[in-house]
Amino acid sequence: MISPADRARPRATCRACGGTVVQFLDLGRQPLSDRFLTEPEIPQEYFFQLAVGLCETCTMVQLMQEVPRERMFHEDYPYYSSGSAVMQKHFADTARQLLETEAGGPDPFVVEIGCNDGVMLRTVHEAGVRHLGFEPSGKVAEAARAKGLRVRGDFFEESTARAVRASDGPADVIFAANTICHIPYLDSILRGVDALLGPDGVFVFEDPYLGDILAKTSFDQIYDEHFFLFSARSVQALAASFGFELVDVDRLAVHGGEVRYTLARAGARRPADRVAALIAEEDAGGVATLARLDQFAAQVGRIRDDLRALLERLTAEGKRVVAYGATAKSATVANFCGIGPDLVSRVYDTTPAKQGRLTPGTHIPVHPASEFPTDPPDYALLFAWNHADEIMAKEQAFRQAGGAWILYVPHVHVRD
Ligand code: SAH
Ligand code: TYD
Ligand code: ZN
């Protein structure tokens, strides 16, 4: 029975199946997470309502409102995948594994959707394998071309996929990392994959995993670009409605916990046992239930209260607090929790395209990470918590000198 409270929940149409999406969390008015501003740009800043819901029919968790893709992915898109040494190794390993298992035939062809600066395809290219990257964001695509890669500056969708099939023939592998969850027009993507993929080919994509997001209350994985939060069950349903089958799932530690999904044409491969095992685990944990998602929403509110209280106390005590990592994820945290330059004086980051600018919505100045050791604060709020090992190893001197990290995943705590 639908309770009166459920009836009052806002609804939207599911972008995966056309069913009804029921809202469970509202994260408020939010800016574009990767739009770092100059001072004169502040009055024109774009905002949208960030809320997330569950599809009653296919269990896909998704945003209630879509941001037009050209606002997010354009000439100056500032995220460079090669900015993390750990991710460089992850993608080199991924490419080698794909080449070994899926590119054994004569003249194999590997396509990547959202190749960014070429962090994965460079290994494919070095192996002498035919490849093509789709990358609509201008400067990151240019960085990939500078590595000798073949890049098409288009959004992958049905029409562009058909064009590549006509000019280049079928693909053995279509790969995407941290990109399919960015794309509301999933129907066009799957029709495009259908058009471009060879009969025995695989569509492999990895994205932040709903199970990990719930387990860690990592609500900062929710922002304009992360339209979908996938689970094995929702991806299985999606695959089935487009003539594909989910044949493997691989849990990954990167970016705070992801799953790599492997789709093949229906009936072409026997699904690995771990597909059913992961779905059973999701069902046992109630991953796709409003009861579990409401509990998550309540935990998010607690993190906001705890983080604000901690930062306000430290500020009142006269401590110097900065942040580390101008991540897209941190736009959600900073704007939802109301963290501006009054609580965190600056954010350090290695990305030249973000430095000298202001963070989205809360307008905290971004400084080069190279300056962090020269002017050590008392506390550093680790916005790039998914790169904690890499960053803490690099910045060991900070803690040795008495500094402490503030983390908010899986709950607010201080590591000194
Ligand atoms: N694969 C990289 C980049 C992830 S960021 C990594 O894992 O680090 C997401 C990228 O997808 C951006 O570079 C963006 O420009 C690109 N993108 C967004 N929509 C796309 C589409 N429809 N087709 C191809 N690329 C897309
Ligand atoms: P990331 O968490 O990978 O993604 P998103 O922006 O999608 O949330 O972003 C990491 C950010 O942190 C990026 O701007 C680069 C920066 N960074 C550093 O400043 N130093 C580092 O050592 C690493 C690994 C990242
Ligand atoms: Zn649905």
Short mmCIF file of C-alpha atoms and ligand atoms in Angstrom, two decimals:
data_model
loop_
_atom_site.label_atom_id
_atom_site.label_comp_id
_atom_site.label_asym_id
_atom_site.label_seq_id
_atom_site.Cartn_x
_atom_site.Cartn_y
_atom_site.Cartn_z
CA MET A 1 0.00 0.00 0.00
CA ILE A 2 1.24 3.50 -0.79
CA SER A 3 1.41 5.59 2.39
CA PRO A 4 0.32 9.27 2.39
CA ALA A 5 3.99 10.21 2.82
CA ASP A 6 4.91 8.27 -0.33
CA ARG A 7 2.10 9.93 -2.27
CA ALA A 8 3.54 13.34 -1.39
CA ARG A 9 6.97 12.49 -2.82
CA PRO A 10 7.91 14.29 -6.05
CA ARG A 11 7.98 12.04 -9.11
CA ALA A 12 9.76 11.96 -12.46
CA THR A 13 9.90 9.71 -15.53
CA CYS A 14 12.61 7.04 -15.50
CA ARG A 15 15.30 7.66 -18.14
CA ALA A 16 16.11 3.94 -18.23
CA CYS A 17 12.64 2.35 -18.60
CA GLY A 18 9.94 5.04 -18.75
CA GLY A 19 8.54 4.02 -15.33
CA THR A 20 7.97 6.31 -12.35
CA VAL A 21 10.86 7.62 -10.26
CA VAL A 22 10.05 8.43 -6.63
CA GLN A 23 12.25 10.98 -4.85
CA PHE A 24 14.08 10.05 -1.63
CA LEU A 25 16.65 12.82 -1.18
CA ASP A 26 16.78 16.53 -1.97
CA LEU A 27 20.29 18.06 -1.93
CA GLY A 28 19.05 21.55 -2.70
CA ARG A 29 20.01 24.18 -5.22
CA GLN A 30 23.35 23.22 -6.74
CA PRO A 31 25.75 24.67 -9.32
CA LEU A 32 27.51 22.82 -12.14
CA SER A 33 30.04 20.71 -10.25
CA ASP A 34 32.89 21.22 -12.72
CA ARG A 35 32.34 24.91 -13.43
CA PHE A 36 35.16 26.80 -11.71
CA LEU A 37 34.56 30.53 -11.93
CA THR A 38 36.35 33.83 -12.23
CA GLU A 39 34.98 36.65 -10.07
CA PRO A 40 33.06 38.41 -12.94
CA GLU A 41 31.29 35.14 -13.82
CA ILE A 42 29.59 34.85 -10.40
CA PRO A 43 26.36 36.77 -11.25
CA GLN A 44 25.65 34.46 -14.23
CA GLU A 45 26.30 31.22 -12.38
CA TYR A 46 23.92 28.40 -13.35
CA PHE A 47 22.01 26.47 -10.68
CA PHE A 48 19.60 23.53 -10.73
CA GLN A 49 17.70 21.47 -8.16
CA LEU A 50 19.67 18.35 -7.18
CA ALA A 51 17.35 15.59 -5.98
CA VAL A 52 17.50 11.86 -6.45
CA GLY A 53 14.91 9.10 -6.70
CA LEU A 54 14.27 5.39 -7.24
CA CYS A 55 12.40 3.93 -10.24
CA GLU A 56 9.53 1.78 -8.97
CA THR A 57 9.73 -0.41 -12.08
CA CYS A 58 13.42 -1.05 -12.91
CA THR A 59 15.04 0.08 -9.58
CA MET A 60 17.34 2.56 -11.34
CA VAL A 61 18.43 5.33 -8.97
CA GLN A 62 18.68 8.64 -10.82
CA LEU A 63 18.48 12.42 -10.64
CA MET A 64 15.04 14.04 -10.76
CA GLN A 65 16.27 16.83 -13.04
CA GLU A 66 18.63 16.77 -16.01
CA VAL A 67 21.25 19.42 -16.81
CA PRO A 68 21.71 20.02 -20.59
CA ARG A 69 24.84 18.14 -21.67
CA GLU A 70 26.51 21.11 -23.38
CA ARG A 71 26.52 22.98 -20.05
CA MET A 72 28.63 20.22 -18.50
CA PHE A 73 30.84 18.95 -21.35
CA HIS A 74 32.41 21.66 -23.47
CA GLU A 75 35.70 23.18 -24.60
CA ASP A 76 36.83 24.02 -21.05
CA TYR A 77 35.74 20.90 -19.16
CA PRO A 78 38.40 20.88 -16.42
CA TYR A 79 38.62 17.22 -15.31
CA TYR A 80 41.80 15.49 -16.50
CA SER A 81 41.79 11.73 -15.84
CA SER A 82 45.58 11.49 -15.74
CA GLY A 83 45.72 13.70 -12.63
CA SER A 84 46.00 10.66 -10.36
CA ALA A 85 48.92 8.21 -10.53
CA VAL A 86 46.70 5.49 -9.07
CA MET A 87 44.10 6.01 -11.82
CA GLN A 88 46.82 5.98 -14.51
CA LYS A 89 47.87 2.54 -13.32
CA HIS A 90 44.27 1.39 -12.97
CA PHE A 91 43.52 2.26 -16.61
CA ALA A 92 46.78 0.83 -17.96
CA ASP A 93 45.91 -2.45 -16.20
CA THR A 94 42.31 -2.25 -17.48
CA ALA A 95 43.48 -1.78 -21.07
CA ARG A 96 45.91 -4.71 -20.85
CA GLN A 97 43.19 -6.94 -19.43
CA LEU A 98 40.68 -5.99 -22.15
CA LEU A 99 43.26 -6.56 -24.87
CA GLU A 100 44.14 -9.96 -23.44
CA THR A 101 40.57 -11.26 -23.07
CA GLU A 102 38.61 -9.49 -25.82
CA ALA A 103 40.96 -8.49 -28.62
CA GLY A 104 42.35 -11.84 -29.76
CA GLY A 105 40.95 -11.82 -33.33
CA PRO A 106 42.56 -10.35 -36.46
CA ASP A 107 42.68 -6.52 -36.48
CA PRO A 108 40.66 -5.93 -33.29
CA PHE A 109 38.90 -2.60 -32.78
CA VAL A 110 38.49 -0.94 -29.36
CA VAL A 111 36.17 2.04 -28.87
CA GLU A 112 36.04 4.19 -25.75
CA ILE A 113 33.14 6.46 -24.77
CA GLY A 114 34.46 9.45 -22.77
CA CYS A 115 38.19 8.81 -23.33
CA ASN A 116 39.06 12.17 -21.73
CA ASP A 117 42.84 12.78 -21.95
CA GLY A 118 43.51 9.25 -23.19
CA VAL A 119 44.44 7.65 -19.88
CA MET A 120 43.07 4.22 -20.99
CA LEU A 121 43.44 4.31 -24.79
CA ARG A 122 47.13 5.18 -24.69
CA THR A 123 47.89 1.60 -23.65
CA VAL A 124 45.68 0.26 -26.48
CA HIS A 125 47.52 2.50 -28.94
CA GLU A 126 50.94 1.43 -27.62
CA ALA A 127 49.91 -2.19 -28.22
CA GLY A 128 49.30 -1.27 -31.88
CA VAL A 129 45.56 -2.00 -31.66
CA ARG A 130 43.03 -0.07 -33.77
CA HIS A 131 41.06 2.30 -31.56
CA LEU A 132 38.75 5.30 -31.44
CA GLY A 133 37.82 7.56 -28.54
CA PHE A 134 34.62 9.61 -28.36
CA GLU A 135 35.29 12.79 -26.39
CA PRO A 136 33.09 15.89 -26.77
CA SER A 137 35.05 18.07 -24.32
CA GLY A 138 37.51 20.06 -26.41
CA LYS A 139 40.69 20.53 -24.38
CA VAL A 140 40.74 17.08 -22.81
CA ALA A 141 40.20 15.55 -26.28
CA GLU A 142 43.12 17.62 -27.53
CA ALA A 143 45.28 16.24 -24.70
CA ALA A 144 44.42 12.72 -25.91
CA ARG A 145 45.27 13.60 -29.54
CA ALA A 146 48.61 14.94 -28.33
CA LYS A 147 49.35 11.35 -27.18
CA GLY A 148 48.83 10.18 -30.78
CA LEU A 149 45.32 8.87 -30.18
CA ARG A 150 42.44 8.86 -32.64
CA VAL A 151 39.64 10.90 -31.07
CA ARG A 152 36.25 11.93 -32.43
CA GLY A 153 35.04 15.15 -30.80
CA ASP A 154 31.42 14.02 -30.60
CA PHE A 155 29.00 12.80 -27.99
CA PHE A 156 28.53 9.05 -28.37
CA GLU A 157 24.87 8.40 -29.19
CA GLU A 158 22.94 6.39 -31.75
CA SER A 159 23.72 8.60 -34.78
CA THR A 160 27.46 8.98 -34.13
CA ALA A 161 27.80 5.27 -33.30
CA ARG A 162 26.14 4.37 -36.63
CA ALA A 163 28.52 6.67 -38.48
CA VAL A 164 31.53 4.90 -36.96
CA ARG A 165 30.09 1.47 -37.75
CA ALA A 166 29.76 2.58 -41.40
CA SER A 167 33.32 3.95 -41.63
CA ASP A 168 35.27 1.59 -39.35
CA GLY A 169 33.26 -1.60 -39.06
CA PRO A 170 32.18 -3.43 -35.89
CA ALA A 171 33.89 -2.96 -32.52
CA ASP A 172 35.18 -5.88 -30.44
CA VAL A 173 35.07 -3.85 -27.24
CA ILE A 174 33.20 -0.69 -26.33
CA PHE A 175 34.56 0.59 -23.03
CA ALA A 176 33.54 3.50 -20.80
CA ALA A 177 34.69 4.57 -17.33
CA ASN A 178 32.85 7.13 -15.24
CA THR A 179 30.90 8.18 -18.31
CA ILE A 180 27.78 6.02 -18.81
CA CYS A 181 26.43 7.18 -15.43
CA HIS A 182 26.79 10.75 -16.80
CA ILE A 183 24.37 10.14 -19.67
CA PRO A 184 20.58 10.52 -19.20
CA TYR A 185 19.85 9.49 -22.84
CA LEU A 186 20.66 5.84 -22.12
CA ASP A 187 18.26 4.55 -24.78
CA SER A 188 20.29 6.25 -27.49
CA ILE A 189 23.54 4.92 -25.96
CA LEU A 190 22.32 1.32 -25.97
CA ARG A 191 20.97 1.59 -29.51
CA GLY A 192 24.35 3.03 -30.48
CA VAL A 193 26.16 0.13 -28.82
CA ASP A 194 23.81 -2.25 -30.64
CA ALA A 195 24.71 -0.61 -33.95
CA LEU A 196 28.48 -0.54 -33.41
CA LEU A 197 29.29 -3.70 -31.47
CA GLY A 198 30.22 -6.89 -33.34
CA PRO A 199 28.14 -10.05 -32.73
CA ASP A 200 30.56 -11.41 -30.11
CA GLY A 201 31.68 -8.07 -28.77
CA VAL A 202 31.33 -6.72 -25.25
CA PHE A 203 30.21 -3.41 -23.80
CA VAL A 204 32.20 -2.86 -20.60
CA PHE A 205 31.58 0.11 -18.31
CA GLU A 206 32.56 1.02 -14.77
CA ASP A 207 30.89 3.59 -12.56
CA PRO A 208 30.37 4.41 -8.86
CA TYR A 209 28.37 1.59 -7.28
CA LEU A 210 25.13 2.25 -5.43
CA GLY A 211 25.96 -0.49 -2.91
CA ASP A 212 29.19 1.30 -1.92
CA ILE A 213 27.51 4.72 -1.89
CA LEU A 214 24.92 3.43 0.59
CA ALA A 215 27.47 1.53 2.69
CA LYS A 216 29.73 4.63 2.96
CA THR A 217 27.01 7.31 2.86
CA SER A 218 29.13 8.89 0.11
CA PHE A 219 26.36 11.24 -0.97
CA ASP A 220 28.92 13.43 -2.75
CA GLN A 221 28.76 10.89 -5.61
CA ILE A 222 25.46 12.61 -6.41
CA TYR A 223 25.91 15.71 -8.62
CA ASP A 224 24.88 17.06 -12.04
CA GLU A 225 27.21 14.75 -14.01
CA HIS A 226 26.34 11.61 -12.04
CA PHE A 227 22.82 11.18 -13.38
CA PHE A 228 22.58 7.45 -12.57
CA LEU A 229 23.75 5.48 -9.53
CA PHE A 230 23.92 1.95 -10.94
CA SER A 231 23.40 -1.38 -9.22
CA ALA A 232 23.74 -4.87 -10.71
CA ARG A 233 19.97 -5.27 -10.63
CA SER A 234 19.20 -2.01 -12.43
CA VAL A 235 21.91 -2.61 -15.05
CA GLN A 236 20.64 -6.15 -15.63
CA ALA A 237 17.14 -4.76 -16.28
CA LEU A 238 18.53 -2.07 -18.58
CA ALA A 239 20.59 -4.59 -20.59
CA ALA A 240 17.61 -6.91 -21.02
CA SER A 241 15.37 -4.20 -22.45
CA PHE A 242 17.87 -3.47 -25.24
CA GLY A 243 18.70 -7.05 -26.30
CA PHE A 244 21.79 -7.38 -24.11
CA GLU A 245 22.62 -9.43 -21.05
CA LEU A 246 24.70 -8.59 -17.97
CA VAL A 247 27.33 -11.34 -18.09
CA ASP A 248 29.87 -10.17 -15.51
CA VAL A 249 30.35 -7.76 -12.62
CA ASP A 250 33.67 -6.83 -11.07
CA ARG A 251 33.90 -4.79 -7.88
CA LEU A 252 36.62 -2.13 -8.01
CA ALA A 253 38.19 -0.14 -5.18
CA VAL A 254 38.80 3.01 -7.26
CA HIS A 255 36.79 6.23 -6.78
CA GLY A 256 35.41 5.03 -3.45
CA GLY A 257 33.93 1.80 -4.83
CA GLU A 258 32.76 1.00 -8.35
CA VAL A 259 31.45 -1.92 -10.36
CA ARG A 260 32.66 -2.85 -13.83
CA TYR A 261 29.69 -4.25 -15.78
CA THR A 262 30.17 -6.47 -18.84
CA LEU A 263 27.27 -6.65 -21.31
CA ALA A 264 27.11 -9.08 -24.23
CA ARG A 265 24.36 -9.72 -26.76
CA ALA A 266 21.58 -11.78 -25.16
CA GLY A 267 22.47 -15.46 -25.25
CA ALA A 268 26.02 -14.93 -26.58
CA ARG A 269 27.83 -15.70 -23.29
CA ARG A 270 27.00 -17.56 -20.11
CA PRO A 271 26.72 -15.06 -17.22
CA ALA A 272 29.37 -15.49 -14.52
CA ASP A 273 28.06 -16.77 -11.17
CA ARG A 274 29.05 -13.52 -9.51
CA VAL A 275 26.26 -11.65 -11.35
CA ALA A 276 23.55 -13.55 -9.47
CA ALA A 277 25.65 -13.40 -6.29
CA LEU A 278 25.89 -9.59 -6.38
CA ILE A 279 22.18 -9.22 -7.11
CA ALA A 280 21.39 -11.53 -4.18
CA GLU A 281 23.63 -9.39 -1.96
CA GLU A 282 21.82 -6.24 -3.12
CA ASP A 283 18.43 -7.79 -2.43
CA ALA A 284 19.51 -8.92 1.05
CA GLY A 285 20.67 -5.37 1.85
CA GLY A 286 17.52 -3.75 0.44
CA VAL A 287 19.62 -1.64 -1.92
CA ALA A 288 16.65 -0.92 -4.19
CA THR A 289 14.08 -0.17 -1.49
CA LEU A 290 12.77 3.21 -0.40
CA ALA A 291 13.19 2.11 3.23
CA ARG A 292 16.98 1.73 2.76
CA LEU A 293 17.24 4.89 0.68
CA ASP A 294 15.31 6.91 3.28
CA GLN A 295 17.75 5.65 5.90
CA PHE A 296 20.62 6.83 3.66
CA ALA A 297 18.95 10.25 3.36
CA ALA A 298 18.75 10.51 7.16
CA GLN A 299 22.46 9.63 7.44
CA VAL A 300 23.28 12.36 4.90
CA GLY A 301 21.55 14.92 7.13
CA ARG A 302 23.61 13.73 10.09
CA ILE A 303 26.88 14.13 8.14
CA ARG A 304 25.91 17.68 7.20
CA ASP A 305 25.16 18.57 10.84
CA ASP A 306 28.38 16.95 12.13
CA LEU A 307 30.60 18.52 9.47
CA ARG A 308 29.17 22.00 9.96
CA ALA A 309 29.48 21.70 13.74
CA LEU A 310 33.12 20.61 13.48
CA LEU A 311 34.11 23.36 11.03
CA GLU A 312 32.29 26.03 13.06
CA ARG A 313 34.01 24.91 16.26
CA LEU A 314 37.48 24.88 14.66
CA THR A 315 36.88 28.32 13.16
CA ALA A 316 35.71 29.68 16.54
CA GLU A 317 38.90 28.27 18.08
CA GLY A 318 40.93 30.25 15.53
CA LYS A 319 42.26 27.19 13.68
CA ARG A 320 43.29 27.49 10.05
CA VAL A 321 41.19 25.11 7.97
CA VAL A 322 41.68 24.48 4.22
CA ALA A 323 40.40 21.82 1.83
CA TYR A 324 42.31 19.45 -0.47
CA GLY A 325 41.06 18.37 -3.93
CA ALA A 326 38.65 20.58 -5.88
CA THR A 327 36.60 17.55 -6.88
CA ALA A 328 33.25 17.66 -8.66
CA LYS A 329 31.94 15.64 -5.71
CA SER A 330 32.84 18.43 -3.29
CA ALA A 331 30.38 20.83 -4.97
CA THR A 332 27.57 18.73 -3.50
CA VAL A 333 29.14 18.65 -0.03
CA ALA A 334 30.09 22.32 0.12
CA ASN A 335 26.78 23.61 -1.24
CA PHE A 336 24.57 21.20 0.72
CA CYS A 337 26.44 21.83 3.98
CA GLY A 338 26.94 25.56 3.41
CA ILE A 339 30.75 25.48 3.45
CA GLY A 340 32.20 28.69 2.03
CA PRO A 341 35.41 30.72 2.48
CA ASP A 342 34.28 31.62 6.04
CA LEU A 343 34.82 28.00 7.13
CA VAL A 344 37.44 26.81 4.61
CA SER A 345 39.80 29.52 3.41
CA ARG A 346 41.06 27.81 0.22
CA VAL A 347 41.13 24.55 -1.70
CA TYR A 348 44.38 23.03 -2.99
CA ASP A 349 44.36 21.15 -6.30
CA THR A 350 46.87 20.00 -8.92
CA THR A 351 44.68 20.87 -11.96
CA PRO A 352 45.88 24.03 -13.76
CA ALA A 353 42.38 24.56 -15.26
CA LYS A 354 40.91 24.91 -11.75
CA GLN A 355 43.68 26.98 -10.11
CA GLY A 356 43.18 30.72 -9.71
CA ARG A 357 39.41 30.21 -9.94
CA LEU A 358 36.57 29.89 -7.43
CA THR A 359 34.75 26.68 -6.51
CA PRO A 360 31.21 26.30 -7.89
CA GLY A 361 28.46 27.83 -5.75
CA THR A 362 30.49 28.45 -2.61
CA HIS A 363 33.32 30.44 -4.27
CA ILE A 364 36.33 29.21 -2.31
CA PRO A 365 39.61 30.14 -4.08
CA VAL A 366 41.53 27.23 -5.64
CA HIS A 367 45.30 27.25 -5.13
CA PRO A 368 48.00 25.01 -6.65
CA ALA A 369 48.62 21.90 -4.55
CA SER A 370 52.34 22.67 -4.74
CA GLU A 371 51.70 25.55 -2.28
CA PHE A 372 50.16 23.28 0.37
CA PRO A 373 53.45 22.20 2.02
CA THR A 374 54.81 25.73 2.07
CA ASP A 375 51.90 27.16 4.09
CA PRO A 376 50.61 24.27 6.21
CA PRO A 377 47.20 24.78 7.92
CA ASP A 378 45.96 23.18 11.16
CA TYR A 379 43.32 21.10 9.39
CA ALA A 380 42.71 19.99 5.81
CA LEU A 381 39.26 18.81 4.75
CA LEU A 382 39.91 15.99 2.29
CA PHE A 383 37.43 16.58 -0.53
CA ALA A 384 39.34 14.02 -2.68
CA TRP A 385 38.76 11.26 -0.09
CA ASN A 386 38.71 8.67 -2.90
CA HIS A 387 42.40 9.45 -3.46
CA ALA A 388 43.22 9.43 0.29
CA ASP A 389 46.13 6.93 0.10
CA GLU A 390 47.79 8.73 -2.81
CA ILE A 391 47.38 12.20 -1.29
CA MET A 392 48.29 11.30 2.31
CA ALA A 393 51.43 9.52 1.09
CA LYS A 394 52.44 12.59 -0.90
CA GLU A 395 51.66 15.03 1.92
CA GLN A 396 53.19 13.09 4.83
CA ALA A 397 54.97 16.18 6.12
CA PHE A 398 51.61 17.83 6.89
CA ARG A 399 50.73 15.34 9.63
CA GLN A 400 54.31 15.08 10.84
CA ALA A 401 54.18 18.84 11.48
CA GLY A 402 51.01 18.45 13.58
CA GLY A 403 48.34 18.92 10.88
CA ALA A 404 45.21 16.75 10.75
CA TRP A 405 42.93 15.57 7.97
CA ILE A 406 39.15 15.92 8.23
CA LEU A 407 37.13 13.21 6.48
CA TYR A 408 33.35 12.88 6.08
CA VAL A 409 33.22 9.38 4.57
CA PRO A 410 31.78 7.13 5.96
CA HIS A 411 31.15 9.62 8.80
CA VAL A 412 32.77 12.85 10.01
CA HIS A 413 36.12 12.16 11.70
CA VAL A 414 39.61 13.61 12.16
CA ARG A 415 42.80 11.72 11.28
CA ASP A 416 45.85 13.21 12.97
N1 SAH B 1 36.93 7.95 -18.66
C1 SAH B 1 37.58 9.00 -17.91
C2 SAH B 1 36.78 10.31 -17.94
C3 SAH B 1 35.57 10.40 -17.08
S1 SAH B 1 34.85 12.02 -17.07
C4 SAH B 1 37.85 8.55 -16.49
O1 SAH B 1 37.29 7.57 -16.04
O2 SAH B 1 38.59 9.24 -15.80
C5 SAH B 1 33.52 11.79 -18.22
C6 SAH B 1 33.93 12.12 -19.64
O3 SAH B 1 32.85 11.72 -20.51
C7 SAH B 1 34.17 13.58 -19.90
O4 SAH B 1 35.44 13.74 -20.46
C8 SAH B 1 33.04 13.99 -20.86
O5 SAH B 1 33.42 14.97 -21.79
C9 SAH B 1 32.72 12.68 -21.54
N2 SAH B 1 31.34 12.50 -22.06
C10 SAH B 1 30.17 12.95 -21.56
N3 SAH B 1 29.14 12.53 -22.33
C11 SAH B 1 29.66 11.79 -23.33
C12 SAH B 1 29.12 11.10 -24.47
N4 SAH B 1 27.81 11.06 -24.72
N5 SAH B 1 29.97 10.47 -25.31
C13 SAH B 1 31.31 10.50 -25.07
N6 SAH B 1 31.88 11.13 -24.03
C14 SAH B 1 31.06 11.77 -23.17
P1 TYD B 2 38.27 13.02 -8.60
O1 TYD B 2 37.96 12.63 -7.21
O2 TYD B 2 39.06 12.06 -9.38
O3 TYD B 2 36.94 13.23 -9.42
P2 TYD B 2 35.67 14.20 -9.38
O4 TYD B 2 36.12 15.57 -9.73
O5 TYD B 2 34.83 13.61 -10.45
O6 TYD B 2 35.01 14.15 -8.03
O7 TYD B 2 38.98 14.43 -8.60
C1 TYD B 2 40.22 14.55 -8.00
C2 TYD B 2 40.62 16.01 -7.89
O8 TYD B 2 41.66 16.10 -6.95
C3 TYD B 2 41.14 16.58 -9.19
O9 TYD B 2 40.73 17.93 -9.32
C4 TYD B 2 42.65 16.49 -9.04
C5 TYD B 2 42.85 16.61 -7.54
N1 TYD B 2 44.00 15.87 -7.02
C6 TYD B 2 45.00 16.57 -6.34
O10 TYD B 2 44.92 17.79 -6.19
N2 TYD B 2 46.08 15.87 -5.88
C7 TYD B 2 46.19 14.52 -6.04
O11 TYD B 2 47.19 13.92 -5.60
C8 TYD B 2 45.14 13.81 -6.70
C9 TYD B 2 45.21 12.33 -6.89
C10 TYD B 2 44.06 14.53 -7.18
ZN ZN B 3 12.98 2.53 -14.57
#
